[in-house]
PDB file of C-alpha atoms and ligand atoms in Angstrom:
ATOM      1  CA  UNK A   1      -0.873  47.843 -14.744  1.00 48.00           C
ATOM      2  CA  UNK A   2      -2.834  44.448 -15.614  1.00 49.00           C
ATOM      3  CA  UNK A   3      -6.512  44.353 -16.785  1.00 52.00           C
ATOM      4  CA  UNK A   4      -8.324  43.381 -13.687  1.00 51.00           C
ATOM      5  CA  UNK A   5     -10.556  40.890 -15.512  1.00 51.00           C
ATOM      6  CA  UNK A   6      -7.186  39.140 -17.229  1.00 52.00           C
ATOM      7  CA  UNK A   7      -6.323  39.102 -13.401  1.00 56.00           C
ATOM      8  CA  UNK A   8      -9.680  37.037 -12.518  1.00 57.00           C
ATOM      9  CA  UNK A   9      -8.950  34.702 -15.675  1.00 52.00           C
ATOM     10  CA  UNK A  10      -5.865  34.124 -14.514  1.00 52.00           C
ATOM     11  CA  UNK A  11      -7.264  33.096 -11.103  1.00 52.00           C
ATOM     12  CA  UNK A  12      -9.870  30.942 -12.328  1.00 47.00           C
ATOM     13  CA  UNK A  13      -6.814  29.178 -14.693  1.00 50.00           C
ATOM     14  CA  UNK A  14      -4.891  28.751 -12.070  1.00 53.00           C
ATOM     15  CA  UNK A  15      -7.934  27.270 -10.074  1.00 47.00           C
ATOM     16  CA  UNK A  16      -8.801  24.516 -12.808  1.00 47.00           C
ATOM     17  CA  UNK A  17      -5.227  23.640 -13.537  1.00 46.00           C
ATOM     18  CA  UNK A  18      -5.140  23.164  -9.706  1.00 46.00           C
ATOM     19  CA  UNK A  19      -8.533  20.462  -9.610  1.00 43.00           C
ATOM     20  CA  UNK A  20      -7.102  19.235 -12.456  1.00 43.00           C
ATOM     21  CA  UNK A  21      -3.766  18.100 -10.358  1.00 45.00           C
ATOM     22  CA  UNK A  22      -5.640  17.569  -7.884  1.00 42.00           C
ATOM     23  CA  UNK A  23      -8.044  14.923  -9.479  1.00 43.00           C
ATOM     24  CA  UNK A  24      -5.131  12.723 -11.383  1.00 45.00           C
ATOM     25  CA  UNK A  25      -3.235  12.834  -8.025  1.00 52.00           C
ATOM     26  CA  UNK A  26      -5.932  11.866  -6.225  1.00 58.00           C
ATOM     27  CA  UNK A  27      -5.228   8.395  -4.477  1.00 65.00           C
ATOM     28  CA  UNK A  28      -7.057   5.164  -3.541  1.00 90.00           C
ATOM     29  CA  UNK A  29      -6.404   5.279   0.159  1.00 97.00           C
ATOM     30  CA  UNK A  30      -8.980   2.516   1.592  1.00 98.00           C
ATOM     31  CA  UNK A  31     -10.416   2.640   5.062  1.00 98.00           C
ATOM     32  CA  UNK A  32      -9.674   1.012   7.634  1.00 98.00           C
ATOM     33  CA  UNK A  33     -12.499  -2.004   7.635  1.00 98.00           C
ATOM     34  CA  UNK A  34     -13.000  -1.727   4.275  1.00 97.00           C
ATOM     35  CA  UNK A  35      -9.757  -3.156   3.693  1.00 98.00           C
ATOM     36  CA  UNK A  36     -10.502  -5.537   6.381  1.00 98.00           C
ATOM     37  CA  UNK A  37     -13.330  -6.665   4.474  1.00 98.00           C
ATOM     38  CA  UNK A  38     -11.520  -6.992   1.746  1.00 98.00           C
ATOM     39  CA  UNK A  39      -8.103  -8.962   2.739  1.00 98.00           C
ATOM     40  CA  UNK A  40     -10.854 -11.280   4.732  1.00 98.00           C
ATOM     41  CA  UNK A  41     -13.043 -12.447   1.750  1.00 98.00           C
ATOM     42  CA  UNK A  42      -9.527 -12.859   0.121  1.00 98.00           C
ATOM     43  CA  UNK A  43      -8.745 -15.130   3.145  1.00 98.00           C
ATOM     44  CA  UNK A  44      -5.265 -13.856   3.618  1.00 98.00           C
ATOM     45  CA  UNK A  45      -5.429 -14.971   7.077  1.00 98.00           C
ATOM     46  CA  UNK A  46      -6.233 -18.351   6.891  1.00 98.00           C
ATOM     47  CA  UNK A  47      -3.746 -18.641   3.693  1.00 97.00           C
ATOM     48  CA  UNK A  48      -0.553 -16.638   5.414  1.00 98.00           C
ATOM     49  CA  UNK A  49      -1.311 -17.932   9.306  1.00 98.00           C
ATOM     50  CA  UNK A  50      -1.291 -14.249   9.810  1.00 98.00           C
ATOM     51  CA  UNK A  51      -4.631 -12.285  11.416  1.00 98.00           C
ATOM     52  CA  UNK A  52      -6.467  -9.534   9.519  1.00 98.00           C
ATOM     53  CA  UNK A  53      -5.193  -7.292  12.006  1.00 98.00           C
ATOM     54  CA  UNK A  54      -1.504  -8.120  11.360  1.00 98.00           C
ATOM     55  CA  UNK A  55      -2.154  -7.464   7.820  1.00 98.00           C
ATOM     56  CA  UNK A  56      -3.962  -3.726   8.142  1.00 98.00           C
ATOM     57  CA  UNK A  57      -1.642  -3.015  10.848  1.00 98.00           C
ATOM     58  CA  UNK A  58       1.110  -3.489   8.307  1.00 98.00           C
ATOM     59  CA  UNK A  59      -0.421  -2.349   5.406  1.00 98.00           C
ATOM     60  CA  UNK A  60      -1.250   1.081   7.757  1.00 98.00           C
ATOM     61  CA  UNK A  61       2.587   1.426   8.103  1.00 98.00           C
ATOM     62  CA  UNK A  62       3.851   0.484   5.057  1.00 98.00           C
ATOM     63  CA  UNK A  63       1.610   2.708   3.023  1.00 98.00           C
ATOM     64  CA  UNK A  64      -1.315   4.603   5.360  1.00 98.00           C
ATOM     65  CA  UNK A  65      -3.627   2.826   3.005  1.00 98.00           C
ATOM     66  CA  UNK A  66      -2.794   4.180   0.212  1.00 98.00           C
ATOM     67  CA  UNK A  67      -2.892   1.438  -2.838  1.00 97.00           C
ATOM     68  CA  UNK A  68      -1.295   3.958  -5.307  1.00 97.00           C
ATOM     69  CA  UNK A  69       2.030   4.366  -2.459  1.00 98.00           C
ATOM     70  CA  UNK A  70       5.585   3.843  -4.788  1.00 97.00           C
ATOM     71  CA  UNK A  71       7.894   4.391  -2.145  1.00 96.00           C
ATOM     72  CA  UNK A  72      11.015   6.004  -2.885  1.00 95.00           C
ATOM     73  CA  UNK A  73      14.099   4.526  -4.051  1.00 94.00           C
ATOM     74  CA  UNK A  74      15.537   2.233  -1.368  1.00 91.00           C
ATOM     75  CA  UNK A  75      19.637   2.565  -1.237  1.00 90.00           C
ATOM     76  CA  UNK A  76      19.880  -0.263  -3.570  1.00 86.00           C
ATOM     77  CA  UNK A  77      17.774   1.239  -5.830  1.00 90.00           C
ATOM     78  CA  UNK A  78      14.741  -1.354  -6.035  1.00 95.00           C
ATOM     79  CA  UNK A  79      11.538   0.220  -4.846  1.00 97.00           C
ATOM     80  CA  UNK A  80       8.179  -0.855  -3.311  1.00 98.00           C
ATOM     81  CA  UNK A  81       5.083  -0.504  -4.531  1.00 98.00           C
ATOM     82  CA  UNK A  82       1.641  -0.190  -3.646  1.00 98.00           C
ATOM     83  CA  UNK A  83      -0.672  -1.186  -0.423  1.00 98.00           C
ATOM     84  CA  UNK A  84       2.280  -3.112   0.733  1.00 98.00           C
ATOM     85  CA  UNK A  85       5.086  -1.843  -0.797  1.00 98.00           C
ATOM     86  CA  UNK A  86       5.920  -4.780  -2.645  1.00 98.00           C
ATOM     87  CA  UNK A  87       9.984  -4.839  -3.306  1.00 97.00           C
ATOM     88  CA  UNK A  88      11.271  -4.716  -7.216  1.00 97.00           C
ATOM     89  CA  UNK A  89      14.096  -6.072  -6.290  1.00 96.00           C
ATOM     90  CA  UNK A  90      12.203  -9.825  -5.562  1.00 97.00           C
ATOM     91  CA  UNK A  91       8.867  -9.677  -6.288  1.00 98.00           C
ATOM     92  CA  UNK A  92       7.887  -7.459  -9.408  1.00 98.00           C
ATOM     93  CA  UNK A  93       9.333  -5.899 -12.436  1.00 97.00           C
ATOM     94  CA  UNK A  94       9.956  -2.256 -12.819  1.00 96.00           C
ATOM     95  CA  UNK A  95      12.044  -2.297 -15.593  1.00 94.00           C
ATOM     96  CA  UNK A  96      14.646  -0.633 -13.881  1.00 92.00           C
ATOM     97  CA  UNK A  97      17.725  -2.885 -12.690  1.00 88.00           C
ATOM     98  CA  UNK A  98      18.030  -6.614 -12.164  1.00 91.00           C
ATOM     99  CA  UNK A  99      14.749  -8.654 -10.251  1.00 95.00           C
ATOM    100  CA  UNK A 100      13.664 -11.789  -8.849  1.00 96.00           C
ATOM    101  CA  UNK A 101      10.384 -10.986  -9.737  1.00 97.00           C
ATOM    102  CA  UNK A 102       8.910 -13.840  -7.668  1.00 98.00           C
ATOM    103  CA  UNK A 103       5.180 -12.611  -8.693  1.00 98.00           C
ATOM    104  CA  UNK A 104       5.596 -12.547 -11.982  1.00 98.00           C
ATOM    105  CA  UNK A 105       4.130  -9.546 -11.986  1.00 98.00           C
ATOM    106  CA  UNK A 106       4.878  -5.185 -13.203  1.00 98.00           C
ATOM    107  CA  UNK A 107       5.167  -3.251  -9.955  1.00 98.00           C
ATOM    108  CA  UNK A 108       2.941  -0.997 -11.593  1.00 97.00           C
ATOM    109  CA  UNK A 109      -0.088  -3.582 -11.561  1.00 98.00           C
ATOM    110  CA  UNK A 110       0.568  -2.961  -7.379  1.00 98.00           C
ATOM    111  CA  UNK A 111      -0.092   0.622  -7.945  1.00 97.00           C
ATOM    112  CA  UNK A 112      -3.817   0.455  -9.051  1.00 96.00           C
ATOM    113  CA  UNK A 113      -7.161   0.899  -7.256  1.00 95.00           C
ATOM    114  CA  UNK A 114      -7.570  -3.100  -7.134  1.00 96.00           C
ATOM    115  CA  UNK A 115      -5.232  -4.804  -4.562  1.00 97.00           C
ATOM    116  CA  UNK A 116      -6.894  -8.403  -5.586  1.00 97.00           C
ATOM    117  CA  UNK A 117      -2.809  -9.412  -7.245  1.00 98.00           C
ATOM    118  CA  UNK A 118      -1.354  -7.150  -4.665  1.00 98.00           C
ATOM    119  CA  UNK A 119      -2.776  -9.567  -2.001  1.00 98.00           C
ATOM    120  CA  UNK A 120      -2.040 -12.705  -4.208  1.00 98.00           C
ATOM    121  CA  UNK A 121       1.690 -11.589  -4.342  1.00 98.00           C
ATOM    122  CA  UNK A 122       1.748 -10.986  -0.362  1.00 98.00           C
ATOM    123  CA  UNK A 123       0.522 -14.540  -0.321  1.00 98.00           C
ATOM    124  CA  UNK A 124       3.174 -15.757  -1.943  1.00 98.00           C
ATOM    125  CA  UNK A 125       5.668 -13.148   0.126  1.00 98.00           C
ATOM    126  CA  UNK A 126       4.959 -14.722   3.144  1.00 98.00           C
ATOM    127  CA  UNK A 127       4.991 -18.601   2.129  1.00 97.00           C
ATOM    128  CA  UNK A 128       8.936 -17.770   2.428  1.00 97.00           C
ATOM    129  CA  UNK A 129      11.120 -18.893   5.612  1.00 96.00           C
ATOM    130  CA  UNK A 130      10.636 -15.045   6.701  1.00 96.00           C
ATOM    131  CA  UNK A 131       6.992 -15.065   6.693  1.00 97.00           C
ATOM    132  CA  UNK A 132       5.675 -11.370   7.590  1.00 98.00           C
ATOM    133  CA  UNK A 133       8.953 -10.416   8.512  1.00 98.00           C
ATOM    134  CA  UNK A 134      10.018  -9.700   5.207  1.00 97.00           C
ATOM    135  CA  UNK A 135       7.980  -6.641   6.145  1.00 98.00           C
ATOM    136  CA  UNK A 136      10.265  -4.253   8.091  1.00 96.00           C
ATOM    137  CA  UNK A 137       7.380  -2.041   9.222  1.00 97.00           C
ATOM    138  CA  UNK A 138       5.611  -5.089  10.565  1.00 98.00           C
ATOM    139  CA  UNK A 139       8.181  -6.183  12.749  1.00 98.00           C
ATOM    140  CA  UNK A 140       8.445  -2.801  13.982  1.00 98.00           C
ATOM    141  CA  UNK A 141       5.310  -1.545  15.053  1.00 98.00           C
ATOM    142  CA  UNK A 142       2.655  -4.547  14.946  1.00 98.00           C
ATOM    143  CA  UNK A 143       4.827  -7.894  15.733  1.00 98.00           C
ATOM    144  CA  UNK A 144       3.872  -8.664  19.505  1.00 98.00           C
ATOM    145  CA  UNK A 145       1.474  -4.828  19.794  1.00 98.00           C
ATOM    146  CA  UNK A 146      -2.063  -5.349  21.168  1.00 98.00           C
ATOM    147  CA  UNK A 147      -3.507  -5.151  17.370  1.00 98.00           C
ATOM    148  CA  UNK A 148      -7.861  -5.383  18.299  1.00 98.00           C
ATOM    149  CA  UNK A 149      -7.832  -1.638  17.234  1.00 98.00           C
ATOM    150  CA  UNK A 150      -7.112  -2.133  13.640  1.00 98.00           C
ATOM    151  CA  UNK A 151     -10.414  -4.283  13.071  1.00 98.00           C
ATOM    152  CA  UNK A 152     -12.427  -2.880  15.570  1.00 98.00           C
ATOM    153  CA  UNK A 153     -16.112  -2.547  14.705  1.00 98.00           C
ATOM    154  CA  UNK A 154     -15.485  -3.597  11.132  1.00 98.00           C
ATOM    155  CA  UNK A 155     -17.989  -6.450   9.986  1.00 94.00           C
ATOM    156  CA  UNK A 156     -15.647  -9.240   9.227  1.00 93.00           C
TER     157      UNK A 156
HETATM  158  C1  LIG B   1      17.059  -3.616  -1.421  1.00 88.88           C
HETATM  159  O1  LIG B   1      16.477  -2.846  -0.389  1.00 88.88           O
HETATM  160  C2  LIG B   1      15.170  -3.254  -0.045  1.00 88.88           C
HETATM  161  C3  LIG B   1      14.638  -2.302   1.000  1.00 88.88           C
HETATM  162  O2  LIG B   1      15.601  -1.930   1.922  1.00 88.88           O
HETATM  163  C4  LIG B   1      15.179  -4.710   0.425  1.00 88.88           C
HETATM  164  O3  LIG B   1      13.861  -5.133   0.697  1.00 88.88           O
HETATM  165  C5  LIG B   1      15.786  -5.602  -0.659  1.00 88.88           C
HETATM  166  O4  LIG B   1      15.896  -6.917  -0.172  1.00 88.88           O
HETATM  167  C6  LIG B   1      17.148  -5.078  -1.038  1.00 88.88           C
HETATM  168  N1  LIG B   1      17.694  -5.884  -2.132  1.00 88.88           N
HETATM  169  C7  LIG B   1      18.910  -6.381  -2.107  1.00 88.88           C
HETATM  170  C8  LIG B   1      19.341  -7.161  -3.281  1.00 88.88           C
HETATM  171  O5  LIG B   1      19.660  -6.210  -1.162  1.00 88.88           O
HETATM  172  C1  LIG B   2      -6.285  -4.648  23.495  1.00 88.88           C
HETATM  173  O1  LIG B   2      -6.901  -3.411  23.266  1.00 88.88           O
HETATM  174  C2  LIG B   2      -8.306  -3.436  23.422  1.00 88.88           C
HETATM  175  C3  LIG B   2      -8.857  -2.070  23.073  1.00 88.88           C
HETATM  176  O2  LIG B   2      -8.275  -1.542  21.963  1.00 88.88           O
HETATM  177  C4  LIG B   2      -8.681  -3.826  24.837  1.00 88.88           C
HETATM  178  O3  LIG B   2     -10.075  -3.929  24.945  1.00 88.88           O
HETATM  179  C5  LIG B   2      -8.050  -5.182  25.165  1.00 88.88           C
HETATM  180  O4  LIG B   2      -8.287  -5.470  26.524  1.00 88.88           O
HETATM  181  C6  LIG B   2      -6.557  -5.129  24.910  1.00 88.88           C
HETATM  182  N1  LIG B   2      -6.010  -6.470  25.118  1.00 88.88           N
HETATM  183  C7  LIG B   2      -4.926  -6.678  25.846  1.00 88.88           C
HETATM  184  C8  LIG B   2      -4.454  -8.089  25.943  1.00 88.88           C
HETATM  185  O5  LIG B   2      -4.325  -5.762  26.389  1.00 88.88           O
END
């Protein structure tokens, strides 16, 4: 039969090894104005021709926020990366396989707490004949949707 107390140590092991998880898992996931704020002092509106809310609408779908998101492997096997899963395929370099890297950039640099290059690289994402609709996720659920709700009472 086990010693009760090598029991409890066990438990409170298991305990700290589970903070400790739990603490270099933990994710950047901004809210919703704060991100607002943030893409706005940036100006990626008046730079893409896009609004604020197009932007945290998509950046809600592509990654719920989330600025340390890697998505996983796409069928080609580029991923995306970051607050809006930025593609490795064109825009940044994950060592892995054959890129455009158009951002001249790591995809791991789109995986940090500070989206300041992830927004420069969207800039430059969208100054292509696609615009925002190199975003799949923004065609799909923010292209043409009544979008006031996604910078609603924020302080722009
Ligand atoms: C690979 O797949 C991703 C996501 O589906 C896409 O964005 C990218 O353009 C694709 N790359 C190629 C070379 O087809
Ligand atoms: C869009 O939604 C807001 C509330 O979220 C509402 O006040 C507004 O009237 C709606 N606009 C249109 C054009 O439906």
């Amino acid at each position: 039969m086990p010693h009760p107390s090598g029991s409890a140590e066990m438990k409170v092991l298991a305990f700290t090894l589970f903070c400790l998880f739990i603490a270099v898992n933990e994710a950047k996931v901004y809210e919703r104005c704060e991100l607002a704020r943030k893409l706005k002092n940036s100006r990626l509106d008046v730079s893409s021709g896009y609004s604020i809310a197009d932007w945290v609408c998509l950046a809600y779908y592509e990654s719920r926020f989330n600025s340390r998101a890697v998505g996983p492997p796409n069928r080609n096997g580029s991923r995306d990366y970051g607050i809006f899963q930025i593609n490795s395929r064109w825009w940044c370099s994950n060592g892995k396989g054959t890129t455009a890297n158009g951002c001249r950039s790591s995809c791991s640099a789109f995986t940090d707490d500070d989206i300041t290059n992830d927004i420069a690289c969207a800039k430059r994402i969208v100054k292509d004949p696609n615009g925002i609709r190199a975003w799949v996720a923004w065609v799909k659920y923010c292209q043409g949707k009544n979008l006031t709700r996604w910078t609603q009472g924020c302080r722009l």
